[in-house]
Amino acid sequence: MKIKRIIESILDTILYLSELFNLIISAFKNLPSLRIGPVRTVFFRQIYFAGIETLGKMVIIGLLIGIVIISQITSLVGVGSGALIGKILVWVVIRELGPLFAAIVVIARSVTAISAELGSMNAQGEIAGIEMLGIDPQRYLIMPRIIALTLSAVMLTFYFELAAILGGITVTSVFWGIPFEQHTTGILTSLTISELSASLVKSLLFGLVISAVSCSQGLKVSGSITRIPQATTKATMQSLFFVFIFDGIITLIFFI
Amino acid sequence: MITLECANLRGFLDCASLAVSKGSVCAVLTETEFEKNLLLRIFTGLTRLDSGKIFIFGQEVSSFSYTELNNARKRIGIVPNNGGLVSNLKVWENIMLPLSYHSSSHHDMDEKMMTILGKIGYDDSVSALPGPLPAYKKRLAGLARAMLMEPDMMIYDSVFDGLSSDIRGKALETITAFQQEKEGRASLFLDTDESALNYIKANNIYTLKKGKFYERN
């Protein structure tokens, strides 16, 4: 009985993953639909909501995290090790924290919004209504959300990393008197293509997974709007879970 | 335009046949809202039959690709009872949605939209979200949206439900004129309320009972 349940749950997971994969593939296939006015409007609205509106908070978080990290490192390794501080800052911020924090902020802000919005539309028959107008919901509702959320995740990661590094080295230069150049040398020597591509791949993948999960959970709401809170909770937890899993996998692939 | 041939759907249709021909005005009375909504889904290819055939514009629905089905849907103007508006779009965005999605030349349509809204007695703001609007105003916006698409066929879902006599008169006049505007345009009125037949001048009236359509004299 237990084995049967385990097999069933493995099969369910595989089916769910293939469903997410299909959503992502279909989003890329439908990219040319961005030429259509209303689709473009949905896309820009999502970019504005998920990317631009979050930018200010993301930069503040980045600055604070950068300051915290660099203060800790400086306390640990001492004032004279500017190159080492720069290296650790790059490793921690670019490799790990940038994509991870951007993903967490996107999850907190957009996953709940998208799954609740699509869930409510589905429960109230609005998605069926859109189909009756001859409009493909995959093109009009799903593709712009997946692409916009992914681009927003990449954009937020970049700004977070920039703010964290600039904030960090400014604080150490001002308060500990470490020359600015010492940091920049350390940062520039440790900033390889591998670091940057790991960060990019992570943020891209996180964005794709988060958006696919939120769309999928939203589309699963049917019948009653009381199912919306369940869908948003599921979407949030699953997104976090996938982000940490993929973070581990990509780190293993790139750096081991 | 739409033909059902011995359509079967478990618990709903039992070898039911119906034909809405070019240029005709048909009315179908159902016993429940559920049946009416299901019929609307079948006519738009959202719900597939268990067996039997449904033809839309002469082509069998099961032979349609998804794109072909959407192209056929474009030619059918649907006025759902609840208006079928998208809640996060403003009223004017809702009305213009199918037109701006399917066609690139819709820039002169704002004026036409306002004219239609005026004719059918819609007197609320078009720049507001549809949420707080009463159901009948949402339906009027849905009516304007369908008409803007200049479809070959219109399906009205309890369109006169809850309208004041004044607005009902305006809507009826606009619907009748719209039917005659394009040659061969067909109209199908779905309703659960017998009294709706007082306003609809239908060529054929059908009643859906126990899974079959019965034509009335």
CSV table of C-alpha atoms in Angstrom, one decimal:
chain,number,residue,atom,x,y,z
A,1,MET,CA,0.0,0.0,0.0
A,2,LYS,CA,2.8,2.4,1.0
A,3,ILE,CA,4.8,1.5,-2.2
A,4,LYS,CA,1.7,2.2,-4.3
A,5,ARG,CA,1.3,5.6,-2.7
A,6,ILE,CA,5.0,6.4,-3.2
A,7,ILE,CA,4.8,5.4,-6.9
A,8,GLU,CA,1.6,7.4,-7.3
A,9,SER,CA,3.2,10.5,-5.8
A,10,ILE,CA,6.3,10.1,-8.0
A,11,LEU,CA,4.0,9.8,-11.0
A,12,ASP,CA,2.1,12.9,-9.9
A,13,THR,CA,5.3,14.9,-9.5
A,14,ILE,CA,6.5,13.8,-13.0
A,15,LEU,CA,3.2,14.8,-14.5
A,16,TYR,CA,3.2,18.1,-12.7
A,17,LEU,CA,6.8,18.8,-13.9
A,18,SER,CA,5.9,18.0,-17.4
A,19,GLU,CA,2.9,20.3,-17.2
A,20,LEU,CA,5.2,23.2,-16.0
A,21,PHE,CA,7.6,22.3,-18.8
A,22,ASN,CA,4.8,22.4,-21.4
A,23,LEU,CA,3.6,25.8,-20.1
A,24,ILE,CA,7.2,27.2,-20.5
A,25,ILE,CA,7.6,25.7,-24.0
A,26,SER,CA,4.2,27.0,-25.1
A,27,ALA,CA,5.2,30.5,-23.8
A,28,PHE,CA,8.3,30.5,-26.0
A,29,LYS,CA,6.3,29.2,-28.9
A,30,ASN,CA,3.8,32.0,-28.5
A,31,LEU,CA,6.4,34.7,-28.3
A,32,PRO,CA,5.5,36.1,-31.7
A,33,SER,CA,2.0,37.0,-30.2
A,34,LEU,CA,3.7,39.9,-28.5
A,35,ARG,CA,3.0,41.7,-31.7
A,36,ILE,CA,-0.6,41.7,-30.8
A,37,GLY,CA,-1.6,44.9,-29.0
A,38,PRO,CA,-3.6,43.5,-26.0
A,39,VAL,CA,-1.0,40.8,-25.4
A,40,ARG,CA,1.7,43.4,-25.4
A,41,THR,CA,-0.3,45.5,-22.9
A,42,VAL,CA,-0.6,42.5,-20.5
A,43,PHE,CA,3.2,41.9,-20.9
A,44,PHE,CA,4.1,45.5,-20.1
A,45,ARG,CA,1.7,45.6,-17.1
A,46,GLN,CA,3.4,42.5,-15.7
A,47,ILE,CA,6.8,44.0,-16.3
A,48,TYR,CA,5.7,47.1,-14.5
A,49,PHE,CA,4.1,45.2,-11.6
A,50,ALA,CA,6.8,42.5,-11.1
A,51,GLY,CA,9.9,44.4,-12.2
A,52,ILE,CA,9.6,48.2,-12.1
A,53,GLU,CA,7.4,48.6,-9.0
A,54,THR,CA,9.7,46.3,-7.0
A,55,LEU,CA,12.9,47.9,-8.1
A,56,GLY,CA,13.2,50.5,-5.3
A,57,LYS,CA,12.7,48.0,-2.5
A,58,MET,CA,15.0,45.5,-4.3
A,59,VAL,CA,17.8,48.1,-4.4
A,60,ILE,CA,17.3,49.0,-0.7
A,61,ILE,CA,17.4,45.3,0.3
A,62,GLY,CA,20.5,44.9,-1.9
A,63,LEU,CA,22.3,47.8,-0.3
A,64,LEU,CA,21.5,46.6,3.2
A,65,ILE,CA,22.5,43.0,2.5
A,66,GLY,CA,25.8,44.3,0.9
A,67,ILE,CA,26.5,46.3,3.9
A,68,VAL,CA,25.8,43.4,6.3
A,69,ILE,CA,27.9,41.0,4.3
A,70,ILE,CA,30.9,43.3,3.9
A,71,SER,CA,30.8,44.3,7.5
A,72,GLN,CA,30.9,40.7,8.6
A,73,ILE,CA,33.7,39.8,6.2
A,74,THR,CA,35.8,42.8,7.1
A,75,SER,CA,35.4,41.9,10.8
A,76,LEU,CA,36.5,38.4,10.0
A,77,VAL,CA,39.4,38.9,7.6
A,78,GLY,CA,40.6,42.3,8.7
A,79,VAL,CA,40.9,45.7,7.0
A,80,GLY,CA,44.0,44.9,5.0
A,81,SER,CA,42.4,42.2,2.8
A,82,GLY,CA,40.5,44.3,0.3
A,83,ALA,CA,41.1,41.8,-2.6
A,84,LEU,CA,39.8,38.9,-0.4
A,85,ILE,CA,36.8,40.9,0.7
A,86,GLY,CA,36.0,41.7,-3.0
A,87,LYS,CA,36.3,38.1,-3.9
A,88,ILE,CA,34.0,36.9,-1.1
A,89,LEU,CA,31.5,39.6,-1.9
A,90,VAL,CA,31.3,38.4,-5.5
A,91,TRP,CA,31.0,34.8,-4.5
A,92,VAL,CA,28.3,35.4,-2.0
A,93,VAL,CA,26.3,38.1,-3.8
A,94,ILE,CA,26.7,37.1,-7.5
A,95,ARG,CA,26.7,33.4,-7.2
A,96,GLU,CA,24.1,32.9,-4.5
A,97,LEU,CA,22.2,35.8,-2.9
A,98,GLY,CA,21.4,37.9,-6.0
A,99,PRO,CA,19.3,35.3,-7.8
A,100,LEU,CA,17.9,33.9,-4.6
A,101,PHE,CA,16.8,37.2,-3.1
A,102,ALA,CA,15.3,38.4,-6.4
A,103,ALA,CA,13.4,35.1,-6.7
A,104,ILE,CA,12.1,35.4,-3.1
A,105,VAL,CA,10.9,39.0,-3.7
A,106,VAL,CA,9.2,37.9,-7.0
A,107,ILE,CA,7.6,35.0,-5.1
A,108,ALA,CA,6.4,37.3,-2.3
A,109,ARG,CA,5.0,39.9,-4.7
A,110,SER,CA,4.0,38.3,-8.0
A,111,VAL,CA,3.3,34.6,-7.4
A,112,THR,CA,0.4,35.3,-5.0
A,113,ALA,CA,-0.9,38.0,-7.3
A,114,ILE,CA,-0.7,35.9,-10.5
A,115,SER,CA,-2.2,32.7,-9.0
A,116,ALA,CA,-5.0,34.7,-7.3
A,117,GLU,CA,-5.8,36.7,-10.4
A,118,LEU,CA,-5.8,33.7,-12.8
A,119,GLY,CA,-7.7,31.6,-10.1
A,120,SER,CA,-10.4,34.2,-9.8
A,121,MET,CA,-10.7,34.6,-13.6
A,122,ASN,CA,-11.0,30.8,-13.9
A,123,ALA,CA,-13.5,30.4,-11.1
A,124,GLN,CA,-15.7,33.2,-12.5
A,125,GLY,CA,-15.7,31.8,-16.0
A,126,GLU,CA,-13.7,34.7,-17.4
A,127,ILE,CA,-11.1,32.5,-19.0
A,128,ALA,CA,-13.8,30.5,-20.8
A,129,GLY,CA,-15.3,33.8,-21.8
A,130,ILE,CA,-12.0,34.9,-23.4
A,131,GLU,CA,-11.9,31.6,-25.3
A,132,MET,CA,-15.4,32.2,-26.6
A,133,LEU,CA,-14.1,35.4,-28.1
A,134,GLY,CA,-11.6,33.3,-30.1
A,135,ILE,CA,-8.7,34.5,-27.9
A,136,ASP,CA,-6.2,31.8,-26.9
A,137,PRO,CA,-5.6,32.1,-23.1
A,138,GLN,CA,-2.2,30.6,-23.5
A,139,ARG,CA,-1.2,33.6,-25.7
A,140,TYR,CA,-3.2,36.3,-24.0
A,141,LEU,CA,-2.8,35.4,-20.3
A,142,ILE,CA,0.0,32.9,-19.8
A,143,MET,CA,2.8,33.8,-22.2
A,144,PRO,CA,3.0,37.5,-21.2
A,145,ARG,CA,3.1,36.5,-17.5
A,146,ILE,CA,5.8,33.9,-17.9
A,147,ILE,CA,8.1,36.0,-20.1
A,148,ALA,CA,7.5,39.2,-18.0
A,149,LEU,CA,8.1,37.5,-14.7
A,150,THR,CA,11.3,35.8,-16.0
A,151,LEU,CA,12.7,39.1,-17.4
A,152,SER,CA,11.8,40.8,-14.1
A,153,ALA,CA,13.6,38.2,-12.1
A,154,VAL,CA,16.7,38.7,-14.2
A,155,MET,CA,16.4,42.5,-14.0
A,156,LEU,CA,15.9,42.5,-10.2
A,157,THR,CA,18.8,40.1,-9.8
A,158,PHE,CA,21.1,42.5,-11.7
A,159,TYR,CA,20.0,45.5,-9.7
A,160,PHE,CA,20.2,43.7,-6.4
A,161,GLU,CA,23.8,42.6,-7.1
A,162,LEU,CA,24.8,46.0,-8.2
A,163,ALA,CA,23.3,47.7,-5.1
A,164,ALA,CA,24.8,45.1,-2.8
A,165,ILE,CA,28.3,45.4,-4.2
A,166,LEU,CA,28.3,49.2,-4.5
A,167,GLY,CA,26.7,49.6,-1.1
A,168,GLY,CA,29.2,47.2,0.5
A,169,ILE,CA,32.3,48.7,-0.9
A,170,THR,CA,31.1,52.3,-0.2
A,171,VAL,CA,30.5,51.4,3.4
A,172,THR,CA,33.9,49.8,3.9
A,173,SER,CA,35.6,52.6,2.1
A,174,VAL,CA,33.9,55.2,4.3
A,175,PHE,CA,33.9,53.5,7.7
A,176,TRP,CA,37.0,51.3,7.5
A,177,GLY,CA,39.0,53.4,5.2
A,178,ILE,CA,39.7,50.6,2.7
A,179,PRO,CA,40.6,52.2,-0.6
A,180,PHE,CA,37.9,51.8,-3.3
A,181,GLU,CA,40.4,50.5,-5.8
A,182,GLN,CA,41.5,47.7,-3.6
A,183,HIS,CA,37.9,46.4,-3.6
A,184,THR,CA,37.4,46.9,-7.3
A,185,THR,CA,40.6,45.0,-8.1
A,186,GLY,CA,39.4,42.1,-5.9
A,187,ILE,CA,35.9,42.2,-7.4
A,188,LEU,CA,37.1,42.4,-11.0
A,189,THR,CA,39.6,39.6,-10.7
A,190,SER,CA,37.0,37.3,-9.2
A,191,LEU,CA,34.2,38.3,-11.5
A,192,THR,CA,34.5,35.6,-14.2
A,193,ILE,CA,32.2,34.6,-17.0
A,194,SER,CA,31.3,31.5,-14.9
A,195,GLU,CA,30.1,33.7,-12.0
A,196,LEU,CA,28.0,35.9,-14.3
A,197,SER,CA,26.6,33.0,-16.3
A,198,ALA,CA,25.7,31.1,-13.1
A,199,SER,CA,23.8,34.2,-11.8
A,200,LEU,CA,22.1,34.7,-15.2
A,201,VAL,CA,21.1,31.0,-15.5
A,202,LYS,CA,19.8,30.9,-12.0
A,203,SER,CA,17.7,34.0,-12.3
A,204,LEU,CA,16.3,32.9,-15.7
A,205,LEU,CA,15.4,29.5,-14.4
A,206,PHE,CA,14.0,30.8,-11.2
A,207,GLY,CA,11.8,33.2,-13.1
A,208,LEU,CA,10.6,30.5,-15.5
A,209,VAL,CA,9.8,28.1,-12.7
A,210,ILE,CA,8.1,30.6,-10.5
A,211,SER,CA,5.9,32.0,-13.3
A,212,ALA,CA,5.0,28.5,-14.5
A,213,VAL,CA,4.0,27.4,-11.0
A,214,SER,CA,1.9,30.5,-10.4
A,215,CYS,CA,0.1,30.2,-13.7
A,216,SER,CA,-0.4,26.5,-13.3
A,217,GLN,CA,-1.9,26.8,-9.8
A,218,GLY,CA,-4.1,29.7,-10.9
A,219,LEU,CA,-5.5,27.7,-13.8
A,220,LYS,CA,-6.3,24.8,-11.5
A,221,VAL,CA,-8.8,26.9,-9.5
A,222,SER,CA,-12.2,25.9,-10.7
A,223,GLY,CA,-15.8,26.1,-9.4
A,224,SER,CA,-15.4,28.2,-6.3
A,225,ILE,CA,-13.4,31.3,-5.4
A,226,THR,CA,-12.8,29.7,-1.9
A,227,ARG,CA,-10.1,27.6,-3.6
A,228,ILE,CA,-8.0,30.7,-4.5
A,229,PRO,CA,-6.2,31.0,-1.1
A,230,GLN,CA,-5.3,27.3,-1.4
A,231,ALA,CA,-3.9,27.9,-4.8
A,232,THR,CA,-1.8,30.9,-3.8
A,233,THR,CA,-0.4,29.1,-0.8
A,234,LYS,CA,0.5,26.1,-2.9
A,235,ALA,CA,2.0,28.3,-5.6
A,236,THR,CA,4.1,30.1,-3.0
A,237,MET,CA,5.4,27.0,-1.3
A,238,GLN,CA,6.1,25.2,-4.5
A,239,SER,CA,7.9,28.1,-6.0
A,240,LEU,CA,10.2,28.4,-2.9
A,241,PHE,CA,10.8,24.7,-3.0
A,242,PHE,CA,11.7,24.6,-6.7
A,243,VAL,CA,13.9,27.7,-6.3
A,244,PHE,CA,16.0,26.1,-3.6
A,245,ILE,CA,16.2,22.8,-5.5
A,246,PHE,CA,17.3,24.5,-8.7
A,247,ASP,CA,19.7,26.7,-6.7
A,248,GLY,CA,21.5,23.6,-5.4
A,249,ILE,CA,21.5,21.9,-8.8
A,250,ILE,CA,23.0,24.8,-10.7
A,251,THR,CA,25.6,25.5,-8.0
A,252,LEU,CA,26.7,21.9,-8.2
A,253,ILE,CA,26.8,22.0,-12.0
A,254,PHE,CA,28.8,25.3,-12.2
A,255,PHE,CA,31.2,25.1,-9.2
A,256,ILE,CA,31.9,21.5,-8.4
B,1,MET,CA,-24.6,28.3,-39.4
B,2,ILE,CA,-24.8,26.0,-36.4
B,3,THR,CA,-26.1,22.5,-36.8
B,4,LEU,CA,-26.4,19.7,-34.2
B,5,GLU,CA,-26.8,16.2,-35.6
B,6,CYS,CA,-27.9,13.5,-33.2
B,7,ALA,CA,-25.8,15.1,-30.5
B,8,ASN,CA,-25.2,13.2,-27.3
B,9,LEU,CA,-23.8,14.4,-24.1
B,10,ARG,CA,-24.3,12.2,-21.1
B,11,GLY,CA,-27.1,13.4,-18.8
B,12,PHE,CA,-27.8,16.4,-21.0
B,13,LEU,CA,-28.3,15.7,-24.7
B,14,ASP,CA,-29.9,12.6,-26.1
B,15,CYS,CA,-29.6,12.4,-29.9
B,16,ALA,CA,-30.6,16.1,-30.1
B,17,SER,CA,-30.8,17.9,-33.4
B,18,LEU,CA,-31.0,21.6,-34.2
B,19,ALA,CA,-30.2,23.9,-37.1
B,20,VAL,CA,-29.7,27.6,-37.0
B,21,SER,CA,-29.7,28.5,-40.7
B,22,LYS,CA,-28.2,31.6,-42.4
B,23,GLY,CA,-30.2,34.7,-41.9
B,24,SER,CA,-32.6,33.1,-39.4
B,25,VAL,CA,-33.6,34.1,-35.9
B,26,CYS,CA,-33.9,31.2,-33.5
B,27,ALA,CA,-34.8,31.0,-29.8
B,28,VAL,CA,-34.0,28.0,-27.6
B,29,LEU,CA,-35.7,27.7,-24.2
B,30,THR,CA,-34.0,25.5,-21.6
B,31,GLU,CA,-35.4,24.4,-18.3
B,32,THR,CA,-32.3,25.4,-16.2
B,33,GLU,CA,-29.4,27.9,-16.3
B,34,PHE,CA,-27.0,25.0,-16.3
B,35,GLU,CA,-28.5,23.6,-19.5
B,36,LYS,CA,-28.3,27.0,-21.2
B,37,ASN,CA,-24.7,27.5,-20.2
B,38,LEU,CA,-23.8,24.1,-21.4
B,39,LEU,CA,-25.5,24.7,-24.7
B,40,LEU,CA,-23.4,27.9,-25.1
B,41,ARG,CA,-20.2,26.0,-24.4
B,42,ILE,CA,-21.2,23.4,-27.0
B,43,PHE,CA,-22.0,26.0,-29.6
B,44,THR,CA,-18.6,27.6,-29.1
B,45,GLY,CA,-16.6,24.3,-29.1
B,46,LEU,CA,-15.7,24.6,-25.4
B,47,THR,CA,-17.5,21.4,-24.5
B,48,ARG,CA,-17.1,18.4,-26.8
B,49,LEU,CA,-20.0,16.0,-27.5
B,50,ASP,CA,-19.8,12.4,-26.5
B,51,SER,CA,-21.1,11.4,-29.9
B,52,GLY,CA,-23.0,13.0,-32.8
B,53,LYS,CA,-21.9,16.0,-34.8
B,54,ILE,CA,-21.8,19.7,-34.5
B,55,PHE,CA,-21.2,21.9,-37.5
B,56,ILE,CA,-20.1,25.5,-37.2
B,57,PHE,CA,-20.3,27.4,-40.4
B,58,GLY,CA,-20.6,24.2,-42.3
B,59,GLN,CA,-17.5,22.5,-40.8
B,60,GLU,CA,-17.6,19.8,-38.2
B,61,VAL,CA,-16.1,21.0,-35.0
B,62,SER,CA,-14.0,17.9,-34.3
B,63,SER,CA,-12.2,18.5,-37.6
B,64,PHE,CA,-11.1,22.0,-36.5
B,65,SER,CA,-7.6,22.7,-35.4
B,66,TYR,CA,-7.4,25.0,-32.4
B,67,THR,CA,-6.6,28.0,-34.7
B,68,GLU,CA,-9.5,27.1,-37.0
B,69,LEU,CA,-11.8,26.9,-34.0
B,70,ASN,CA,-10.7,30.3,-32.8
B,71,ASN,CA,-11.3,31.7,-36.3
B,72,ALA,CA,-14.8,30.3,-36.2
B,73,ARG,CA,-15.4,31.8,-32.7
B,74,LYS,CA,-14.4,35.2,-34.1
B,75,ARG,CA,-17.3,35.0,-36.5
B,76,ILE,CA,-19.8,34.4,-33.6
B,77,GLY,CA,-20.7,37.3,-31.4
B,78,ILE,CA,-21.6,36.1,-27.9
B,79,VAL,CA,-23.5,38.1,-25.4
B,80,PRO,CA,-23.3,36.2,-22.1
B,81,ASN,CA,-25.9,36.9,-19.4
B,82,ASN,CA,-23.2,38.2,-17.0
B,83,GLY,CA,-21.5,40.2,-19.8
B,84,GLY,CA,-18.5,38.0,-19.9
B,85,LEU,CA,-16.2,40.9,-19.1
B,86,VAL,CA,-12.7,40.5,-17.8
B,87,SER,CA,-12.6,42.0,-14.3
B,88,ASN,CA,-9.1,43.5,-14.5
B,89,LEU,CA,-9.8,45.4,-17.7
B,90,LYS,CA,-11.7,48.7,-17.9
B,91,VAL,CA,-15.1,48.6,-19.7
B,92,TRP,CA,-13.7,50.2,-22.9
B,93,GLU,CA,-10.8,47.8,-22.9
B,94,ASN,CA,-13.2,44.9,-22.5
B,95,ILE,CA,-15.3,46.2,-25.4
B,96,MET,CA,-12.3,46.7,-27.7
B,97,LEU,CA,-10.5,43.5,-26.6
B,98,PRO,CA,-11.6,41.0,-29.3
B,99,LEU,CA,-11.3,43.7,-32.0
B,100,SER,CA,-7.9,44.9,-31.0
B,101,TYR,CA,-6.7,41.2,-30.6
B,102,HIS,CA,-8.0,40.0,-33.9
B,103,SER,CA,-7.5,43.1,-36.1
B,104,SER,CA,-4.8,45.7,-36.4
B,105,SER,CA,-7.0,48.4,-37.9
B,106,HIS,CA,-9.3,49.3,-35.0
B,107,HIS,CA,-8.3,52.9,-34.4
B,108,ASP,CA,-11.5,54.4,-35.7
B,109,MET,CA,-13.6,52.1,-33.6
B,110,ASP,CA,-13.8,54.2,-30.5
B,111,GLU,CA,-16.5,56.4,-32.0
B,112,LYS,CA,-18.4,53.3,-33.2
B,113,MET,CA,-18.2,51.8,-29.7
B,114,MET,CA,-19.6,55.0,-28.2
B,115,THR,CA,-22.4,55.1,-30.8
B,116,ILE,CA,-23.4,51.5,-30.1
B,117,LEU,CA,-23.3,52.1,-26.3
B,118,GLY,CA,-25.5,55.2,-26.7
B,119,LYS,CA,-28.0,53.3,-28.9
B,120,ILE,CA,-28.4,50.4,-26.4
B,121,GLY,CA,-28.8,52.8,-23.4
B,122,TYR,CA,-25.4,52.3,-21.6
B,123,ASP,CA,-25.0,55.4,-19.6
B,124,ASP,CA,-22.1,54.6,-17.3
B,125,SER,CA,-18.4,55.4,-17.5
B,126,VAL,CA,-16.4,53.3,-19.9
B,127,SER,CA,-13.1,54.0,-18.1
B,128,ALA,CA,-14.1,52.2,-14.9
B,129,LEU,CA,-13.5,48.6,-14.0
B,130,PRO,CA,-16.6,46.5,-14.6
B,131,GLY,CA,-16.7,45.0,-11.1
B,132,PRO,CA,-19.2,47.5,-9.4
B,133,LEU,CA,-21.5,47.7,-12.4
B,134,PRO,CA,-24.9,46.0,-12.2
B,135,ALA,CA,-25.3,42.8,-14.3
B,136,TYR,CA,-27.4,44.3,-17.0
B,137,LYS,CA,-24.8,47.1,-17.7
B,138,LYS,CA,-22.1,44.4,-18.0
B,139,ARG,CA,-24.4,42.6,-20.4
B,140,LEU,CA,-24.9,45.8,-22.4
B,141,ALA,CA,-21.1,46.3,-22.6
B,142,GLY,CA,-20.9,42.6,-23.7
B,143,LEU,CA,-23.5,43.4,-26.4
B,144,ALA,CA,-21.5,46.3,-27.7
B,145,ARG,CA,-18.3,44.2,-27.7
B,146,ALA,CA,-20.0,41.5,-29.8
B,147,MET,CA,-21.5,44.0,-32.2
B,148,LEU,CA,-18.2,45.7,-32.8
B,149,MET,CA,-16.8,42.5,-34.2
B,150,GLU,CA,-19.4,42.5,-37.0
B,151,PRO,CA,-20.0,38.7,-36.6
B,152,ASP,CA,-21.9,36.4,-39.0
B,153,MET,CA,-23.9,35.0,-36.1
B,154,MET,CA,-25.0,36.3,-32.7
B,155,ILE,CA,-25.8,34.2,-29.7
B,156,TYR,CA,-27.7,36.1,-26.9
B,157,ASP,CA,-27.8,34.5,-23.5
B,158,SER,CA,-30.9,35.8,-21.6
B,159,VAL,CA,-30.1,39.2,-23.1
B,160,PHE,CA,-33.3,40.9,-21.9
B,161,ASP,CA,-33.1,39.5,-18.3
B,162,GLY,CA,-33.6,42.3,-15.7
B,163,LEU,CA,-33.7,45.2,-18.2
B,164,SER,CA,-36.1,48.1,-17.6
B,165,SER,CA,-38.7,48.5,-20.3
B,166,ASP,CA,-36.9,51.6,-21.7
B,167,ILE,CA,-33.5,49.9,-22.0
B,168,ARG,CA,-35.1,46.7,-23.2
B,169,GLY,CA,-36.8,48.6,-26.0
B,170,LYS,CA,-33.5,50.3,-27.0
B,171,ALA,CA,-31.6,47.0,-26.9
B,172,LEU,CA,-34.3,45.2,-28.9
B,173,GLU,CA,-34.4,47.9,-31.5
B,174,THR,CA,-30.5,47.8,-31.8
B,175,ILE,CA,-30.5,44.0,-32.0
B,176,THR,CA,-33.2,43.9,-34.7
B,177,ALA,CA,-31.4,46.6,-36.7
B,178,PHE,CA,-28.1,44.8,-36.3
B,179,GLN,CA,-29.6,41.5,-37.5
B,180,GLN,CA,-30.7,43.2,-40.7
B,181,GLU,CA,-27.5,45.1,-41.2
B,182,LYS,CA,-25.5,42.2,-42.7
B,183,GLU,CA,-27.0,39.8,-45.2
B,184,GLY,CA,-27.3,36.2,-43.9
B,185,ARG,CA,-26.5,37.1,-40.3
B,186,ALA,CA,-28.2,34.7,-37.9
B,187,SER,CA,-29.3,35.2,-34.3
B,188,LEU,CA,-29.8,32.6,-31.6
B,189,PHE,CA,-31.5,33.6,-28.4
B,190,LEU,CA,-30.9,31.3,-25.4
B,191,ASP,CA,-33.2,31.7,-22.4
B,192,THR,CA,-34.8,30.0,-19.5
B,193,ASP,CA,-37.7,32.4,-19.2
B,194,GLU,CA,-40.7,31.9,-21.4
B,195,SER,CA,-41.6,35.6,-21.2
B,196,ALA,CA,-38.5,36.5,-23.2
B,197,LEU,CA,-40.4,35.2,-26.3
B,198,ASN,CA,-42.7,38.2,-26.0
B,199,TYR,CA,-39.8,40.4,-27.2
B,200,ILE,CA,-38.0,38.1,-29.6
B,201,LYS,CA,-39.3,37.8,-33.1
B,202,ALA,CA,-38.0,34.4,-33.8
B,203,ASN,CA,-38.5,32.3,-37.0
B,204,ASN,CA,-38.0,29.1,-35.0
B,205,ILE,CA,-38.5,28.4,-31.3
B,206,TYR,CA,-37.2,25.3,-29.8
B,207,THR,CA,-37.5,23.9,-26.3
B,208,LEU,CA,-34.9,21.6,-24.8
B,209,LYS,CA,-36.6,18.9,-22.8
B,210,LYS,CA,-35.2,15.6,-21.7
B,211,GLY,CA,-32.2,15.9,-23.9
B,212,LYS,CA,-34.0,16.7,-27.2
B,213,PHE,CA,-35.0,19.9,-29.0
B,214,TYR,CA,-38.7,20.3,-29.7
B,215,GLU,CA,-39.8,22.9,-32.2
B,216,ARG,CA,-42.8,24.9,-31.3
B,217,ASN,CA,-45.5,26.0,-33.7
